[in-house]
Amino acid sequence: MKKLSIAIIGYGKMGKEIEKFAINKGHTIACTIDSDTDWNEKRDLLKKADIAIEFSIPQVAVENIKKCFDLNLAIVTGTTGWHNHLAEISNICKEKNQTIFYASNYSIGVNILFEMNKKLASIMKNFDDYNPEIKEIHHIHKLDAPSGTAISLANGIIENNPKYKSWKLAEEISTNEEISINALREGNIFGIHEVTYFSEIDFLKISHSANSRIGFVKGALMAAEWVYDKKGIYTMQDLLNF
Ligand SMILES: NC(=O)c1ccc[n+]([C@@H]2O[C@H](COP(=O)([O-])OP(=O)(O)OC[C@H]3O[C@@H](n4cnc5c(N)ncnc54)[C@H](O)[C@@H]3O)[C@@H](O)[C@H]2O)c1
């Protein structure tokens, strides 16, 4: 495996864990970028990196991705809360022949849950007595709600059950064509996601609970090692090929 020179963009909880894990695997850190000032001062270091791994904040993610494209730097991004700009970013990526790998959740376990969720949704479309609800719980510092992972789960149901057209936060639900997402913020929870189908006589549930951030870190690094020499737009589905 090629040892990569990695630019870490967003040097918060995830960025710091990625730095530790990458160094343990023999990669080097070209630079860390945690502010607009860093972007201005560390441009030359960025240009020398093989790939950027970006975990920042929703408000700057789109700009960060565009800056990487302009530097001809492949980017693996895990920031959530910007995927409504996905069409725009995909167009720019194709136009400029750049590379982006994005995922609302890099944990292998959650990606297995995504597959189970789609399969379950296609089974449940034949059983009208059951209604799905999604619940996600995260630490109190998480900025976006619902989580990108909960939105991916909702989209997995919408794609496989024509009864559902969209999702809404639980408190805003207005029609039975919407999937309810209950987003809770508690303590230091790394991420719990549940999809439950309720009927009058029983319920059935699939869920994932992260014990630490390491699952996200491992998945993001796996993505970087896999994508650094490719061109185009990739997700965990391409990497894991279930
Ligand atoms: N996809 C996944 O698997 C996954 C897993 C965990 C977290 N996340 C997401 O990753 C993001 C980061 O999470 P975190 O827990 O590390 O957050 P965090 O708040 O600890 O870190 C975010 C960092 O971004 C920095 N930042 C602000 N402006 C910046 C800029 N212009 N350029 C570069 N950096 C800038 C902040 O200073 C901060 O250090 C969030 O959106 C979170 O939801 C995704």
mmCIF file of C-alpha atoms and ligand atoms in Angstrom:
data_model
loop_
_atom_site.group_PDB
_atom_site.id
_atom_site.type_symbol
_atom_site.label_atom_id
_atom_site.label_comp_id
_atom_site.label_asym_id
_atom_site.label_seq_id
_atom_site.Cartn_x
_atom_site.Cartn_y
_atom_site.Cartn_z
ATOM 1 C CA MET A 1 0.000 0.000 0.000
ATOM 2 C CA LYS A 2 1.302 3.464 -0.941
ATOM 3 C CA LYS A 3 2.135 5.644 2.038
ATOM 4 C CA LEU A 4 0.164 8.845 1.545
ATOM 5 C CA SER A 5 0.921 12.437 2.376
ATOM 6 C CA ILE A 6 -2.398 13.573 3.863
ATOM 7 C CA ALA A 7 -3.740 17.103 4.335
ATOM 8 C CA ILE A 8 -6.167 17.163 7.251
ATOM 9 C CA ILE A 9 -8.878 19.775 6.757
ATOM 10 C CA GLY A 10 -10.851 20.413 9.945
ATOM 11 C CA TYR A 11 -8.631 19.739 12.949
ATOM 12 C CA GLY A 12 -11.343 19.058 15.516
ATOM 13 C CA LYS A 13 -12.416 15.793 17.160
ATOM 14 C CA MET A 14 -12.349 13.779 13.909
ATOM 15 C CA GLY A 15 -9.309 15.513 12.381
ATOM 16 C CA LYS A 16 -7.166 14.757 15.439
ATOM 17 C CA GLU A 17 -8.226 11.071 15.524
ATOM 18 C CA ILE A 18 -7.473 10.763 11.788
ATOM 19 C CA GLU A 19 -4.004 12.229 12.303
ATOM 20 C CA LYS A 20 -3.180 9.640 15.022
ATOM 21 C CA PHE A 21 -4.552 6.696 13.068
ATOM 22 C CA ALA A 22 -2.899 7.727 9.772
ATOM 23 C CA ILE A 23 0.525 8.120 11.405
ATOM 24 C CA ASN A 24 0.114 4.681 13.053
ATOM 25 C CA LYS A 25 -0.477 3.231 9.585
ATOM 26 C CA GLY A 26 2.735 4.816 8.252
ATOM 27 C CA HIS A 27 1.204 7.772 6.383
ATOM 28 C CA THR A 28 2.485 11.317 6.856
ATOM 29 C CA ILE A 29 0.544 14.517 7.539
ATOM 30 C CA ALA A 30 1.291 17.236 4.954
ATOM 31 C CA CYS A 31 -0.521 19.891 7.018
ATOM 32 C CA THR A 32 -3.580 20.558 9.142
ATOM 33 C CA ILE A 33 -6.090 23.256 8.128
ATOM 34 C CA ASP A 34 -8.509 24.482 10.775
ATOM 35 C CA SER A 35 -9.387 28.058 9.761
ATOM 36 C CA ASP A 36 -9.411 30.577 6.907
ATOM 37 C CA THR A 37 -5.978 31.764 8.072
ATOM 38 C CA ASP A 38 -4.594 28.220 7.694
ATOM 39 C CA TRP A 39 -6.010 28.091 4.159
ATOM 40 C CA ASN A 40 -4.060 31.251 3.281
ATOM 41 C CA GLU A 41 -0.825 30.339 5.066
ATOM 42 C CA LYS A 42 -0.506 26.630 4.200
ATOM 43 C CA ARG A 43 -1.365 26.637 0.472
ATOM 44 C CA ASP A 44 2.125 25.424 -0.547
ATOM 45 C CA LEU A 45 1.975 22.489 1.890
ATOM 46 C CA LEU A 46 -1.505 21.593 0.591
ATOM 47 C CA LYS A 47 -0.237 21.457 -2.986
ATOM 48 C CA LYS A 48 2.269 18.749 -2.006
ATOM 49 C CA ALA A 49 -0.316 16.414 -0.413
ATOM 50 C CA ASP A 50 -1.591 13.248 -2.161
ATOM 51 C CA ILE A 51 -5.070 13.642 -0.694
ATOM 52 C CA ALA A 52 -7.130 15.754 1.725
ATOM 53 C CA ILE A 53 -9.351 14.277 4.434
ATOM 54 C CA GLU A 54 -11.993 16.817 5.419
ATOM 55 C CA PHE A 55 -14.106 16.762 8.612
ATOM 56 C CA SER A 56 -15.024 20.398 9.304
ATOM 57 C CA ILE A 57 -18.334 22.197 9.818
ATOM 58 C CA PRO A 58 -21.390 22.234 7.531
ATOM 59 C CA GLN A 59 -21.075 25.992 6.757
ATOM 60 C CA VAL A 60 -17.596 25.717 5.176
ATOM 61 C CA ALA A 61 -17.623 22.201 3.697
ATOM 62 C CA VAL A 62 -18.744 23.243 0.199
ATOM 63 C CA GLU A 63 -16.090 25.980 0.014
ATOM 64 C CA ASN A 64 -13.431 23.564 1.303
ATOM 65 C CA ILE A 65 -14.328 21.027 -1.388
ATOM 66 C CA LYS A 66 -14.151 23.693 -4.123
ATOM 67 C CA LYS A 67 -10.769 24.891 -2.816
ATOM 68 C CA CYS A 68 -9.418 21.310 -3.052
ATOM 69 C CA PHE A 69 -10.706 21.039 -6.639
ATOM 70 C CA ASP A 70 -8.880 24.306 -7.482
ATOM 71 C CA LEU A 71 -5.663 22.882 -6.001
ATOM 72 C CA ASN A 72 -6.083 19.646 -7.987
ATOM 73 C CA LEU A 73 -6.197 17.806 -4.631
ATOM 74 C CA ALA A 74 -8.372 14.698 -4.263
ATOM 75 C CA ILE A 75 -10.688 14.990 -1.246
ATOM 76 C CA VAL A 76 -12.337 12.514 1.119
ATOM 77 C CA THR A 77 -15.011 14.394 3.031
ATOM 78 C CA GLY A 78 -17.045 13.275 6.021
ATOM 79 C CA THR A 79 -18.601 16.589 6.970
ATOM 80 C CA THR A 80 -22.384 16.312 7.131
ATOM 81 C CA GLY A 81 -25.106 18.900 6.580
ATOM 82 C CA TRP A 82 -24.068 20.055 3.060
ATOM 83 C CA HIS A 83 -25.449 17.255 0.836
ATOM 84 C CA ASN A 84 -28.177 19.563 -0.565
ATOM 85 C CA HIS A 85 -25.245 20.980 -2.637
ATOM 86 C CA LEU A 86 -24.295 17.541 -3.956
ATOM 87 C CA ALA A 87 -25.558 18.188 -7.520
ATOM 88 C CA GLU A 88 -23.549 21.434 -7.760
ATOM 89 C CA ILE A 89 -20.392 19.793 -6.348
ATOM 90 C CA SER A 90 -20.769 16.762 -8.652
ATOM 91 C CA ASN A 91 -21.026 19.055 -11.703
ATOM 92 C CA ILE A 92 -17.914 21.031 -10.752
ATOM 93 C CA CYS A 93 -16.033 17.802 -9.984
ATOM 94 C CA LYS A 94 -16.840 16.410 -13.441
ATOM 95 C CA GLU A 95 -16.143 19.704 -15.260
ATOM 96 C CA LYS A 96 -12.733 20.092 -13.622
ATOM 97 C CA ASN A 97 -11.884 16.358 -13.746
ATOM 98 C CA GLN A 98 -11.381 16.186 -9.981
ATOM 99 C CA THR A 99 -11.907 13.557 -7.244
ATOM 100 C CA ILE A 100 -14.324 13.509 -4.336
ATOM 101 C CA PHE A 101 -15.254 10.683 -1.977
ATOM 102 C CA TYR A 102 -18.136 11.568 0.337
ATOM 103 C CA ALA A 103 -20.097 9.635 2.960
ATOM 104 C CA SER A 104 -22.593 10.623 5.611
ATOM 105 C CA ASN A 105 -21.047 7.804 7.670
ATOM 106 C CA TYR A 106 -17.705 6.038 7.162
ATOM 107 C CA SER A 107 -18.371 3.239 9.662
ATOM 108 C CA ILE A 108 -18.519 -0.199 8.034
ATOM 109 C CA GLY A 109 -21.247 -1.209 10.513
ATOM 110 C CA VAL A 110 -23.471 1.708 9.507
ATOM 111 C CA ASN A 111 -22.961 0.919 5.835
ATOM 112 C CA ILE A 112 -24.108 -2.649 6.539
ATOM 113 C CA LEU A 113 -27.131 -1.109 8.308
ATOM 114 C CA PHE A 114 -27.813 0.986 5.145
ATOM 115 C CA GLU A 115 -27.990 -2.228 3.090
ATOM 116 C CA MET A 116 -30.218 -3.986 5.653
ATOM 117 C CA ASN A 117 -32.449 -0.899 5.735
ATOM 118 C CA LYS A 118 -32.981 -0.950 1.954
ATOM 119 C CA LYS A 119 -33.726 -4.674 1.940
ATOM 120 C CA LEU A 120 -36.117 -4.319 4.891
ATOM 121 C CA ALA A 121 -37.878 -1.352 3.214
ATOM 122 C CA SER A 122 -38.514 -3.382 0.070
ATOM 123 C CA ILE A 123 -39.976 -6.236 2.167
ATOM 124 C CA MET A 124 -42.102 -3.891 4.306
ATOM 125 C CA LYS A 125 -43.711 -2.126 1.332
ATOM 126 C CA ASN A 126 -46.037 -5.150 1.150
ATOM 127 C CA PHE A 127 -47.169 -4.776 4.787
ATOM 128 C CA ASP A 128 -49.288 -1.651 5.237
ATOM 129 C CA ASP A 129 -49.852 -2.245 8.961
ATOM 130 C CA TYR A 130 -46.264 -1.226 9.709
ATOM 131 C CA ASN A 131 -45.009 2.374 9.745
ATOM 132 C CA PRO A 132 -41.290 3.195 9.867
ATOM 133 C CA GLU A 133 -39.723 5.730 12.220
ATOM 134 C CA ILE A 134 -36.073 6.718 12.457
ATOM 135 C CA LYS A 135 -34.366 7.744 15.673
ATOM 136 C CA GLU A 136 -30.828 9.120 15.964
ATOM 137 C CA ILE A 137 -28.958 10.133 19.122
ATOM 138 C CA HIS A 138 -25.654 12.068 19.132
ATOM 139 C CA HIS A 139 -23.473 14.086 21.523
ATOM 140 C CA ILE A 140 -24.623 17.601 22.369
ATOM 141 C CA HIS A 141 -21.908 19.294 20.222
ATOM 142 C CA LYS A 142 -23.265 17.967 16.928
ATOM 143 C CA LEU A 143 -24.309 20.993 14.817
ATOM 144 C CA ASP A 144 -26.678 19.466 12.253
ATOM 145 C CA ALA A 145 -29.991 17.683 12.906
ATOM 146 C CA PRO A 146 -31.111 15.237 11.758
ATOM 147 C CA SER A 147 -27.782 13.484 11.182
ATOM 148 C CA GLY A 148 -26.632 12.815 7.622
ATOM 149 C CA THR A 149 -26.837 9.109 8.485
ATOM 150 C CA ALA A 150 -30.506 9.398 9.483
ATOM 151 C CA ILE A 151 -31.209 11.207 6.188
ATOM 152 C CA SER A 152 -29.421 8.409 4.276
ATOM 153 C CA LEU A 153 -31.596 5.849 6.117
ATOM 154 C CA ALA A 154 -34.755 7.827 5.225
ATOM 155 C CA ASN A 155 -33.681 8.012 1.578
ATOM 156 C CA GLY A 156 -33.043 4.247 1.613
ATOM 157 C CA ILE A 157 -36.695 3.726 2.611
ATOM 158 C CA ILE A 158 -38.025 6.312 0.112
ATOM 159 C CA GLU A 159 -36.121 4.621 -2.753
ATOM 160 C CA ASN A 160 -37.560 1.206 -1.876
ATOM 161 C CA ASN A 161 -41.112 1.943 -0.725
ATOM 162 C CA PRO A 162 -43.261 4.183 -2.984
ATOM 163 C CA LYS A 163 -45.615 4.941 -0.068
ATOM 164 C CA TYR A 164 -42.999 7.362 1.326
ATOM 165 C CA LYS A 165 -42.076 10.567 -0.528
ATOM 166 C CA SER A 166 -39.951 12.545 1.948
ATOM 167 C CA TRP A 167 -38.705 12.776 5.535
ATOM 168 C CA LYS A 168 -39.258 15.363 8.282
ATOM 169 C CA LEU A 169 -38.154 15.907 11.856
ATOM 170 C CA ALA A 170 -40.618 14.151 14.198
ATOM 171 C CA GLU A 171 -42.061 17.438 15.500
ATOM 172 C CA GLU A 172 -42.816 18.683 11.936
ATOM 173 C CA ILE A 173 -44.538 15.618 10.459
ATOM 174 C CA SER A 174 -47.764 16.534 8.615
ATOM 175 C CA THR A 175 -48.698 13.633 6.283
ATOM 176 C CA ASN A 176 -48.335 9.847 6.377
ATOM 177 C CA GLU A 177 -46.192 10.022 3.220
ATOM 178 C CA GLU A 178 -43.379 11.483 5.343
ATOM 179 C CA ILE A 179 -40.906 9.451 7.389
ATOM 180 C CA SER A 180 -40.442 10.772 10.903
ATOM 181 C CA ILE A 181 -36.871 11.334 12.143
ATOM 182 C CA ASN A 182 -36.499 11.827 15.867
ATOM 183 C CA ALA A 183 -33.130 13.615 16.411
ATOM 184 C CA LEU A 184 -31.936 13.638 20.038
ATOM 185 C CA ARG A 185 -28.809 15.262 21.507
ATOM 186 C CA GLU A 186 -27.486 13.707 24.738
ATOM 187 C CA GLY A 187 -24.142 13.612 26.583
ATOM 188 C CA ASN A 188 -21.147 12.151 24.713
ATOM 189 C CA ILE A 189 -22.935 9.647 22.479
ATOM 190 C CA PHE A 190 -20.855 8.885 19.336
ATOM 191 C CA GLY A 191 -23.899 7.913 17.258
ATOM 192 C CA ILE A 192 -26.952 5.671 17.637
ATOM 193 C CA HIS A 193 -29.303 5.044 14.693
ATOM 194 C CA GLU A 194 -32.497 3.007 14.776
ATOM 195 C CA VAL A 195 -35.108 2.204 12.139
ATOM 196 C CA THR A 196 -38.263 0.813 13.738
ATOM 197 C CA TYR A 197 -41.414 -0.464 12.032
ATOM 198 C CA PHE A 198 -44.384 -0.096 14.363
ATOM 199 C CA SER A 199 -47.713 -1.910 14.045
ATOM 200 C CA GLU A 200 -50.549 -2.292 16.567
ATOM 201 C CA ILE A 201 -49.426 -5.813 17.480
ATOM 202 C CA ASP A 202 -45.625 -5.594 17.453
ATOM 203 C CA PHE A 203 -42.591 -3.687 16.261
ATOM 204 C CA LEU A 204 -39.352 -4.667 14.608
ATOM 205 C CA LYS A 205 -36.129 -2.723 14.705
ATOM 206 C CA ILE A 206 -32.664 -2.570 13.106
ATOM 207 C CA SER A 207 -30.026 -0.397 14.733
ATOM 208 C CA HIS A 208 -26.369 0.567 14.973
ATOM 209 C CA SER A 209 -24.502 2.053 17.903
ATOM 210 C CA ALA A 210 -20.918 3.362 17.655
ATOM 211 C CA ASN A 211 -18.663 2.680 20.668
ATOM 212 C CA SER A 212 -16.089 5.301 19.618
ATOM 213 C CA ARG A 213 -15.014 7.482 16.646
ATOM 214 C CA ILE A 214 -12.531 4.855 15.452
ATOM 215 C CA GLY A 215 -14.996 3.218 13.043
ATOM 216 C CA PHE A 216 -15.454 6.537 11.176
ATOM 217 C CA VAL A 217 -11.692 7.164 11.182
ATOM 218 C CA LYS A 218 -10.841 3.683 9.832
ATOM 219 C CA GLY A 219 -13.441 3.976 7.062
ATOM 220 C CA ALA A 220 -12.278 7.458 6.011
ATOM 221 C CA LEU A 221 -8.660 6.311 5.808
ATOM 222 C CA MET A 222 -9.659 3.200 3.887
ATOM 223 C CA ALA A 223 -11.472 5.526 1.448
ATOM 224 C CA ALA A 224 -8.369 7.753 1.107
ATOM 225 C CA GLU A 225 -6.079 4.761 0.406
ATOM 226 C CA TRP A 226 -8.549 3.509 -2.225
ATOM 227 C CA VAL A 227 -9.412 6.779 -4.019
ATOM 228 C CA TYR A 228 -6.213 8.885 -4.022
ATOM 229 C CA ASP A 229 -5.230 7.895 -7.600
ATOM 230 C CA LYS A 230 -8.766 7.827 -9.092
ATOM 231 C CA LYS A 231 -10.796 10.577 -10.796
ATOM 232 C CA GLY A 232 -14.524 11.058 -10.249
ATOM 233 C CA ILE A 233 -17.197 10.894 -7.544
ATOM 234 C CA TYR A 234 -17.276 7.968 -5.123
ATOM 235 C CA THR A 235 -19.160 6.789 -2.043
ATOM 236 C CA MET A 236 -18.937 3.878 0.400
ATOM 237 C CA GLN A 237 -21.070 1.816 -2.008
ATOM 238 C CA ASP A 238 -18.208 1.951 -4.533
ATOM 239 C CA LEU A 239 -15.621 1.086 -1.890
ATOM 240 C CA LEU A 240 -17.481 -1.735 -0.146
ATOM 241 C CA ASN A 241 -19.249 -3.097 -3.237
ATOM 242 C CA PHE A 242 -21.851 -5.051 -1.215
HETATM 243 N N1 LIG B 1 -19.082 10.894 7.882
HETATM 244 C C1 LIG B 1 -18.784 10.400 9.089
HETATM 245 O O1 LIG B 1 -18.548 9.174 9.264
HETATM 246 C C2 LIG B 1 -18.700 11.327 10.263
HETATM 247 C C3 LIG B 1 -18.292 10.882 11.529
HETATM 248 C C4 LIG B 1 -18.138 11.806 12.553
HETATM 249 C C5 LIG B 1 -18.395 13.155 12.334
HETATM 250 N N2 LIG B 1 -18.827 13.538 11.100
HETATM 251 C C6 LIG B 1 -19.047 14.950 10.759
HETATM 252 O O2 LIG B 1 -17.764 15.542 10.579
HETATM 253 C C7 LIG B 1 -17.809 16.926 10.933
HETATM 254 C C8 LIG B 1 -16.723 17.239 11.964
HETATM 255 O O3 LIG B 1 -16.991 16.540 13.157
HETATM 256 P P1 LIG B 1 -16.079 16.804 14.457
HETATM 257 O O4 LIG B 1 -16.725 16.011 15.528
HETATM 258 O O5 LIG B 1 -14.637 16.597 14.153
HETATM 259 O O6 LIG B 1 -16.364 18.372 14.685
HETATM 260 P P2 LIG B 1 -15.473 19.424 15.454
HETATM 261 O O7 LIG B 1 -16.378 20.578 15.753
HETATM 262 O O8 LIG B 1 -14.746 18.776 16.594
HETATM 263 O O9 LIG B 1 -14.380 19.894 14.371
HETATM 264 C C9 LIG B 1 -14.664 20.728 13.278
HETATM 265 C C10 LIG B 1 -13.414 21.564 13.005
HETATM 266 O O10 LIG B 1 -13.559 22.302 11.776
HETATM 267 C C11 LIG B 1 -12.809 23.508 11.946
HETATM 268 N N3 LIG B 1 -13.100 24.519 10.933
HETATM 269 C C12 LIG B 1 -13.925 25.606 11.020
HETATM 270 N N4 LIG B 1 -13.835 26.340 9.887
HETATM 271 C C13 LIG B 1 -12.937 25.726 9.086
HETATM 272 C C14 LIG B 1 -12.418 26.019 7.791
HETATM 273 N N5 LIG B 1 -12.796 27.099 7.079
HETATM 274 N N6 LIG B 1 -11.538 25.151 7.259
HETATM 275 C C15 LIG B 1 -11.131 24.062 7.941
HETATM 276 N N7 LIG B 1 -11.583 23.741 9.177
HETATM 277 C C16 LIG B 1 -12.476 24.565 9.737
HETATM 278 C C17 LIG B 1 -13.166 23.924 13.362
HETATM 279 O O11 LIG B 1 -12.213 24.879 13.851
HETATM 280 C C18 LIG B 1 -13.118 22.599 14.110
HETATM 281 O O12 LIG B 1 -11.840 22.345 14.691
HETATM 282 C C19 LIG B 1 -19.261 17.177 11.372
HETATM 283 O O13 LIG B 1 -20.009 17.643 10.273
HETATM 284 C C20 LIG B 1 -19.748 15.797 11.797
HETATM 285 O O14 LIG B 1 -21.144 15.655 11.699
HETATM 286 C C21 LIG B 1 -18.978 12.658 10.075
#
